[in-house]
Amino acid sequence: MLVPLIIFLFGFSLAQKYEPTWASIDSRPLPQWYDEAKFGIFCHWGVYSVPAFKSEWFWNHWKGSPPDEEVVEYVEKNYPPGFSYADFGHEFRAQDFNASHFVELVKSSHARYFVFTSKHHEGFTMWPSAESWNWNSVDVGPHRDIVGELKTEFSKTDIHFGLYFSQYEWFHPYYLQNNTNLYPERVSYPQMVDIVKKYGPEVIWSDGDWDRTDEYWRSKEFLAWLYNESPVKNRVVVNDRWGRGIMGQHGGFLTYSDHFDPGHLLARKWENCLTLDVASWGHRRSMKAADVRTTKDLITQLARTISCGGNMLLNFGPDRFGNVAPIFEERLRNLGKWVETNEEAIFGSKPWIYQNDSDSVWYTSKLRSEANSALKNPIFNYQNKADTVIYAFVLDVPSNGLVKLTSVTYTKEIKISLLGSSQLLKAKKETQGITVDVSVIPWKALASTESIVLKIEHAASDYNVNPIKKLQRLGLLDREGRSVNTLAF
C-alpha cells in the first residue's frame, strides 16, 4: 500500500488548486531548491547606469517631489537645456555586454541562483515588452533582448534564473492617474505574465509595490495563476512585495526590508538582499573602494544569514556599457573561493538548535540520516549524537588559537575537523561547551583563510531546545514565526 499512497499524495500535491486569497497562496510549500540554494546574485541594470549619479533612483531624485537639489544641479551642469531622462536611453548602448561573462562571474561566486532586473522603477524594460513601446532594450539603446540573452546562457548551467520586476513606474501617465486601474490592467499585469511565459523565471522578485494595495496590483490573481497554470508553477518562488502592508506578511520567502538581518532564527523562509556598493544598487560613477563591502563582510553576512534560516542575495550593478567594476569581480571571485571551500556547511544545510555563541561564531547543521523522524523539523535540526553534524563558522580566530564553542557539549567520541583540510583538531571539555585548538591548522595550505568552518561530529544529544518556541517566548517572533522587528538591518 505504501507505493500507491505515495503516488496518490504526489498527484494530489501537483493537482492542488490555489485560490486568489492570501490564506490559500501562503499554504503553498516553498520549492525545496530555494531553501537548499542559500546564496544568490542580484544584478541591477538599466538606463540609470548612464547618468550613474548618486543611485538608480536618479530620475526620481531629479523630477520627483521634492527634487534633490544636488541631482538638479548635476543635470544643469552636464546636459543641455531641454534634456530629458528619455534621452539617456539612446546613450544606453550596452556594447560590451556579454551574457556568458555574467554567467561565468556568477559561477565563480558559487552562487546557486541569479536574479536580474527586468524592469526597475524608471519603467525601461530589458526585454521587448509590447506594453513599453519605444522604452525597452530592443527599441532603444542596445537593440538587444538583454533578458533573453541572459536566460539563454544561464539555461546552459544549473544556476536558477530569476527576474526582478518593479510594479510601479515613477512617471508612467497611467500610474499617475490615481482614480483608475489603467496601469495594472494595461501595463504591469500583462508584463508580469509576459516575462513568465517568455523566460520561465524560477524566482519572481517583486518590488515597487508599496504605494498601492495588493488589490490594485492584482497580486493575488497573478500568484494564483502563477501557481496553478503558469509554465513554472511547480518550481517558481516569489518574495513578499505585493502591495502596501504585505511585505513581511504574505508571499513565498519574506524580505521585510533591504539588508534585513534579524540576528535570530525565523520560522518563515526569508532573504537578506544586500548590495556590494553600500550606497547604490545601480552603477555609481563616484563609488570609492571604501564604499564596497569587503570579502570578510560578505562572509560574515552569509554565515549570519544561513545560520538564521535565510538566503543571501548579493547585488552588483554594471555600467552603461555592460562592464562589471573590477572591484566587484574581485569580491565575487574571492567570496566564491571561500564558499567552494566550505560548501558542505552551506548548501543544503539547516539551522541548528543554537544559531550562534557570539558575533564571531555561527552554526548550521545537517543530518546523516534524513529518515530519523525524531530529529526532523521543517525549520531546524535537533541535536543527536549519532546523526547530527554541526558546522561552526568561526569568523574571527583568537590570536591564541583557542576557539570557544559554548553551545557544543563534549563527549568522548566527539570529532572535529576543518573544512578544506584533512586536519583533525583536539577539543577540551569546559564547564560550558568546549575549546578547540586551531593553532595546528596549516594556514598556508588553505584556499581561503578569511574565516574557517569547523565540522563537529558526535557532540552530545540535546532534544530539549526548540529555538522557535524560545524566540516566541522572548517576543522576537509572532505566533506564525515571523519577525516582529522589520527594521533589523
XYZ file of C-alpha atoms in Angstrom:
489
model
C 0.000 0.000 0.000
C 2.955 2.369 0.507
C 3.734 2.960 -3.187
C 0.114 3.724 -4.210
C -0.180 6.077 -1.233
C 2.951 7.960 -2.279
C 1.671 8.221 -5.853
C -1.692 9.478 -4.589
C -0.121 12.124 -2.368
C 2.273 13.230 -5.107
C -0.575 13.535 -7.579
C -2.655 15.452 -5.049
C 0.149 17.947 -4.451
C 0.533 18.572 -8.183
C -3.210 18.944 -8.670
C -3.813 21.270 -5.734
C -5.544 24.445 -6.840
C -4.636 27.736 -5.184
C -7.303 30.363 -4.752
C -6.638 34.121 -5.082
C -6.594 34.589 -1.304
C -3.572 35.046 0.927
C -4.572 32.068 3.065
C -4.509 29.808 0.020
C -1.423 31.358 -1.579
C 0.539 31.185 1.682
C -0.316 27.494 2.024
C 1.809 26.586 -0.993
C 5.029 24.834 0.079
C 8.179 26.663 -0.950
C 10.025 24.622 -3.602
C 12.893 22.838 -1.893
C 15.569 24.078 -4.277
C 15.324 27.615 -2.905
C 16.000 26.692 0.725
C 18.903 24.490 -0.314
C 20.418 27.161 -2.583
C 21.242 29.624 0.252
C 23.165 32.127 -1.908
C 22.172 34.126 -4.971
C 23.466 37.019 -7.058
C 21.336 40.080 -7.855
C 22.000 42.435 -10.792
C 20.564 45.961 -11.147
C 20.990 47.302 -14.671
C 19.038 49.854 -16.650
C 19.095 53.369 -18.121
C 20.076 54.739 -14.703
C 23.574 53.360 -15.388
C 24.059 56.184 -17.929
C 23.925 59.192 -15.567
C 25.241 56.891 -12.813
C 24.895 59.713 -10.318
C 24.055 59.017 -6.658
C 21.919 55.911 -7.260
C 19.470 54.069 -9.506
C 16.802 56.485 -8.207
C 18.345 59.287 -10.302
C 15.195 60.130 -12.310
C 13.026 60.319 -9.206
C 15.612 62.480 -7.433
C 15.683 64.774 -10.474
C 11.983 65.095 -11.279
C 10.264 63.780 -8.158
C 8.678 65.843 -5.416
C 10.639 67.354 -3.840
C 13.609 67.171 -6.228
C 17.130 66.538 -4.950
C 18.987 69.829 -5.430
C 22.311 68.043 -5.907
C 20.886 65.983 -8.772
C 19.213 69.013 -10.370
C 22.500 70.907 -10.237
C 24.361 67.940 -11.741
C 21.995 67.839 -14.732
C 22.160 71.597 -15.289
C 25.966 71.495 -15.309
C 26.383 68.475 -17.563
C 23.460 68.428 -20.013
C 21.907 70.989 -22.395
C 18.594 72.754 -21.691
C 15.602 70.611 -22.551
C 17.472 67.345 -21.966
C 15.064 64.666 -20.754
C 15.523 61.336 -18.985
C 14.388 59.581 -22.170
C 17.491 60.981 -23.874
C 19.619 58.796 -21.600
C 18.008 55.771 -23.256
C 19.850 56.457 -26.503
C 23.163 56.519 -24.621
C 22.468 53.162 -23.005
C 24.251 51.078 -25.661
C 25.492 48.060 -23.656
C 28.095 47.461 -26.363
C 30.396 45.486 -24.039
C 27.644 43.313 -22.583
C 28.333 39.602 -22.831
C 25.799 37.326 -21.154
C 28.294 34.466 -20.991
C 30.645 36.644 -18.935
C 27.863 37.346 -16.447
C 27.287 33.598 -16.184
C 30.998 32.925 -15.656
C 31.156 35.588 -12.934
C 28.139 34.174 -11.094
C 29.593 30.666 -11.360
C 32.875 31.914 -9.885
C 30.976 33.202 -6.836
C 29.471 29.709 -6.398
C 26.006 31.245 -6.027
C 23.141 28.892 -6.860
C 20.663 31.414 -8.309
C 20.680 34.708 -10.205
C 18.067 37.491 -10.228
C 18.093 40.217 -12.897
C 16.135 43.478 -13.110
C 13.709 43.006 -15.989
C 12.258 46.444 -15.176
C 13.129 48.975 -12.470
C 11.052 51.943 -11.313
C 12.077 54.001 -14.384
C 9.896 51.683 -16.477
C 12.555 50.789 -19.065
C 12.207 47.088 -19.790
C 15.218 44.911 -20.552
C 13.129 42.773 -22.893
C 10.888 43.723 -25.854
C 7.733 44.487 -23.893
C 4.710 45.367 -26.015
C 3.435 47.448 -23.083
C 6.608 49.549 -23.055
C 6.806 50.604 -26.692
C 9.921 52.633 -27.507
C 11.096 52.355 -23.900
C 12.746 48.947 -23.913
C 16.164 47.489 -24.716
C 15.167 46.298 -28.200
C 13.533 49.516 -29.435
C 16.036 51.885 -27.786
C 19.725 51.813 -26.872
C 21.218 48.312 -27.056
C 18.617 46.984 -29.545
C 19.011 43.633 -27.810
C 16.814 41.401 -25.682
C 19.018 41.509 -22.585
C 16.750 39.252 -20.523
C 16.571 36.742 -23.356
C 20.341 36.609 -23.788
C 20.869 36.049 -20.072
C 18.174 33.373 -19.925
C 19.778 31.520 -22.840
C 23.216 31.459 -21.216
C 22.029 30.611 -17.692
C 19.947 27.763 -19.130
C 23.234 26.062 -20.011
C 24.101 25.833 -16.293
C 22.478 24.501 -13.123
C 22.113 28.057 -11.761
C 18.465 29.012 -11.198
C 17.406 32.070 -13.230
C 15.114 34.711 -11.743
C 13.700 38.116 -12.614
C 13.117 41.256 -10.566
C 10.058 43.265 -11.595
C 9.009 46.722 -10.402
C 5.256 47.023 -10.043
C 5.153 50.777 -10.303
C 6.794 53.299 -12.617
C 7.526 56.742 -11.237
C 6.223 58.761 -14.169
C 4.017 56.482 -16.272
C 0.916 58.512 -17.250
C -1.432 55.638 -16.424
C 0.119 55.147 -12.996
C -0.226 58.844 -12.213
C -3.991 58.604 -12.813
C -4.859 57.848 -9.192
C -8.531 57.052 -9.701
C -8.146 54.421 -12.422
C -6.806 50.894 -12.802
C -5.439 51.507 -16.281
C -1.834 50.967 -15.240
C -2.118 47.436 -13.776
C -4.649 46.395 -16.423
C -2.705 47.630 -19.439
C 0.916 47.637 -18.228
C 2.159 45.879 -15.104
C -0.082 42.791 -15.033
C 0.387 41.923 -18.737
C 4.134 42.471 -18.346
C 4.385 40.025 -15.440
C 2.528 37.356 -17.375
C 4.721 38.070 -20.398
C 8.064 37.547 -18.628
C 6.818 34.316 -17.075
C 5.662 32.893 -20.400
C 8.696 34.092 -22.370
C 11.543 33.387 -19.954
C 10.288 30.907 -17.350
C 11.949 32.532 -14.314
C 12.300 30.365 -11.216
C 12.312 33.475 -9.000
C 9.967 36.445 -9.349
C 11.289 39.253 -7.186
C 8.518 41.851 -6.982
C 9.242 45.424 -5.852
C 7.869 48.959 -6.146
C 4.570 47.818 -4.665
C 4.306 49.978 -1.568
C 2.249 52.893 -2.940
C -0.851 50.832 -3.742
C -2.746 47.855 -2.352
C -2.404 44.263 -3.470
C -5.915 44.610 -4.912
C -4.716 47.408 -7.183
C -1.771 45.328 -8.404
C -3.987 42.223 -8.828
C -1.291 40.370 -6.885
C -3.406 37.511 -5.565
C -4.885 36.952 -9.013
C -1.409 36.829 -10.554
C 0.017 34.483 -7.916
C -2.925 32.094 -8.214
C -2.329 31.961 -11.982
C 1.411 31.554 -11.417
C 0.943 28.600 -9.042
C -1.909 26.925 -10.950
C -1.370 27.442 -14.657
C 1.980 29.022 -15.500
C 4.842 27.058 -17.109
C 6.866 27.427 -13.882
C 4.069 26.567 -11.434
C 5.920 23.705 -9.718
C 9.326 25.346 -9.260
C 8.878 29.126 -9.078
C 9.440 31.071 -5.847
C 8.300 34.617 -5.115
C 9.027 37.200 -2.450
C 6.664 39.263 -0.291
C 6.426 42.657 -2.025
C 2.938 42.526 -3.473
C 1.190 45.628 -2.132
C 1.036 48.081 0.741
C 1.298 46.240 4.076
C 2.047 42.834 2.519
C 5.852 42.750 2.946
C 6.838 40.519 5.849
C 3.343 39.007 5.973
C 2.489 37.129 2.786
C 4.063 35.555 -0.275
C 6.790 32.956 -0.662
C 10.002 33.953 1.103
C 9.981 37.119 3.230
C 12.334 40.096 2.794
C 10.937 42.565 5.382
C 13.325 45.308 4.154
C 16.532 45.721 2.194
C 19.589 44.478 4.112
C 17.358 42.605 6.558
C 19.479 40.780 9.151
C 17.445 39.755 12.230
C 20.301 38.012 14.058
C 17.996 35.178 15.133
C 16.058 32.304 13.584
C 12.721 32.838 11.816
C 10.088 30.171 11.214
C 9.304 31.523 7.729
C 11.893 31.383 4.976
C 13.465 34.789 4.449
C 16.083 36.530 2.329
C 18.778 39.105 3.070
C 19.209 41.204 -0.074
C 22.222 43.494 0.073
C 24.473 45.279 -2.373
C 28.243 45.390 -2.881
C 28.220 49.192 -3.187
C 26.752 50.238 0.148
C 25.356 53.477 -1.346
C 23.646 52.230 -4.509
C 22.150 49.184 -6.205
C 22.933 50.501 -9.691
C 26.269 51.639 -11.130
C 27.562 54.826 -9.467
C 30.357 56.819 -11.067
C 31.601 58.306 -7.773
C 31.916 54.964 -5.958
C 35.140 54.547 -3.987
C 36.843 51.340 -2.883
C 35.884 52.146 0.710
C 32.206 52.035 -0.328
C 32.427 48.371 -1.354
C 31.805 45.602 1.138
C 34.908 43.592 1.967
C 35.165 39.859 1.396
C 35.196 39.399 5.166
C 31.961 41.358 5.497
C 30.324 39.234 2.798
C 31.392 36.013 4.527
C 30.030 37.360 7.804
C 26.701 38.270 6.199
C 26.394 34.853 4.580
C 27.192 32.988 7.803
C 24.769 35.083 9.884
C 22.026 34.737 7.291
C 22.066 30.988 6.705
C 22.516 30.268 10.423
C 19.193 32.016 10.986
C 17.374 30.254 8.157
C 17.729 32.861 5.421
C 19.216 33.118 1.952
C 21.634 35.873 0.931
C 21.069 37.732 -2.354
C 24.122 39.848 -3.208
C 23.835 42.655 -5.769
C 26.156 44.323 -8.266
C 25.411 46.998 -10.879
C 27.151 47.060 -14.296
C 27.996 50.314 -16.087
C 26.126 51.517 -19.178
C 28.461 49.573 -21.463
C 27.787 46.287 -19.679
C 31.079 46.134 -17.805
C 31.321 44.975 -14.201
C 33.646 47.002 -11.972
C 36.926 45.120 -11.307
C 36.439 45.502 -7.550
C 33.020 43.805 -7.822
C 34.547 40.938 -9.782
C 37.327 40.612 -7.226
C 34.857 40.451 -4.345
C 32.652 37.860 -6.039
C 35.577 35.640 -7.010
C 37.193 35.852 -3.568
C 33.890 35.084 -1.885
C 33.499 32.170 -4.287
C 36.814 30.653 -3.207
C 35.664 30.687 0.412
C 32.214 29.312 -0.469
C 33.751 26.494 -2.508
C 35.986 25.503 0.411
C 33.076 25.468 2.847
C 30.138 24.488 0.634
C 29.392 21.417 2.753
C 28.335 23.709 5.607
C 26.296 25.994 3.360
C 24.266 24.328 0.610
C 21.502 22.034 1.783
C 22.181 22.842 5.425
C 19.621 23.783 8.072
C 19.851 25.960 11.157
C 20.862 24.156 14.332
C 19.185 24.395 17.751
C 21.578 27.261 18.511
C 22.282 29.949 15.929
C 25.403 31.476 17.440
C 27.607 31.845 20.500
C 28.693 35.394 19.671
C 29.095 37.690 16.674
C 32.155 35.613 15.770
C 30.699 32.079 15.920
C 27.603 30.947 13.972
C 26.175 27.466 13.366
C 24.470 25.389 10.679
C 23.787 21.644 10.648
C 22.957 18.564 8.594
C 21.607 15.099 9.382
C 23.440 11.924 8.429
C 20.140 10.076 8.067
C 17.112 12.016 6.838
C 14.951 9.060 7.881
C 15.380 9.798 11.581
C 11.942 11.303 12.271
C 12.838 12.199 15.852
C 15.236 14.837 14.526
C 13.055 16.211 11.758
C 11.783 19.762 11.934
C 10.958 21.865 8.865
C 12.982 24.781 10.211
C 15.960 23.420 12.154
C 17.746 20.188 13.079
C 17.630 18.822 16.604
C 20.905 17.674 18.140
C 21.536 13.927 18.117
C 24.945 12.483 18.882
C 24.817 9.862 16.158
C 23.065 11.732 13.346
C 23.581 15.496 13.645
C 26.623 17.122 12.077
C 27.292 20.655 13.339
C 29.180 23.314 11.405
C 30.718 26.213 13.323
C 31.533 29.319 11.281
C 34.440 30.930 13.124
C 34.639 34.434 11.701
C 37.486 35.666 13.887
C 40.133 33.226 15.084
C 41.582 34.204 18.504
C 45.288 35.047 18.473
C 45.981 32.208 20.938
C 44.413 29.690 18.547
C 41.787 28.535 21.059
C 38.201 28.715 19.811
C 35.435 28.503 22.409
C 32.203 26.830 21.301
C 29.882 27.328 24.246
C 26.832 25.675 22.625
C 28.550 22.358 21.828
C 28.535 19.684 24.549
C 31.550 17.391 24.824
C 31.557 13.599 24.501
C 34.475 11.173 24.435
C 33.634 10.357 20.811
C 33.500 13.962 19.608
C 35.294 14.516 16.312
C 36.265 17.938 14.973
C 37.777 18.661 11.583
C 38.449 21.699 9.431
C 36.596 22.086 6.142
C 39.005 22.456 3.257
C 41.598 20.344 5.042
C 42.076 16.823 6.351
C 43.264 18.295 9.645
C 41.684 16.847 12.795
C 41.505 19.130 15.808
C 41.556 18.489 19.534
C 38.703 19.533 21.793
C 38.813 20.212 25.511
C 35.757 19.909 27.742
C 34.807 23.131 29.526
C 32.236 23.951 32.214
C 30.105 25.274 29.378
C 30.872 23.940 25.921
C 34.280 23.074 24.520
C 37.519 24.719 23.451
C 39.040 23.737 20.106
C 42.754 24.162 19.418
C 43.127 25.534 15.881
C 46.758 26.589 16.262
C 47.853 23.473 14.342
C 45.932 24.434 11.196
C 48.188 24.569 8.094
C 47.060 28.065 7.115
C 49.241 28.341 4.006
C 47.663 25.225 2.533
C 44.112 26.598 2.736
C 42.453 28.042 -0.376
C 40.811 30.779 1.701
C 41.705 31.950 5.203
C 39.247 34.830 5.683
C 37.281 32.712 8.169
C 37.150 28.997 8.971
C 34.421 26.402 9.375
C 34.718 23.543 11.860
C 32.862 20.287 11.285
C 31.719 18.738 14.570
C 30.510 15.157 14.820
C 29.249 13.102 17.772
C 28.557 16.032 20.108
C 26.149 15.226 22.940
C 22.437 14.881 22.158
C 20.005 17.622 23.162
C 16.280 17.323 22.395
C 15.116 19.968 24.860
C 15.928 23.103 22.875
C 13.350 24.469 20.434
C 14.703 27.825 19.215
C 11.418 28.920 17.618
C 9.404 28.486 20.816
C 12.170 30.180 22.782
C 12.144 33.221 20.473
C 8.348 33.396 20.655
C 8.519 33.428 24.459
C 11.046 36.264 24.233
C 8.684 38.238 21.981
C 11.032 38.236 18.974
C 8.707 36.150 16.793
C 4.944 36.302 16.370
C 2.648 33.254 16.552
C 3.386 32.390 12.910
C 7.136 32.630 13.500
C 7.619 35.909 11.623
C 9.940 38.640 12.834
C 8.368 41.393 14.914
C 11.297 43.675 14.073
C 11.035 44.588 10.393
C 13.853 47.121 10.582
C 16.613 44.751 11.676
C 19.488 45.571 9.362
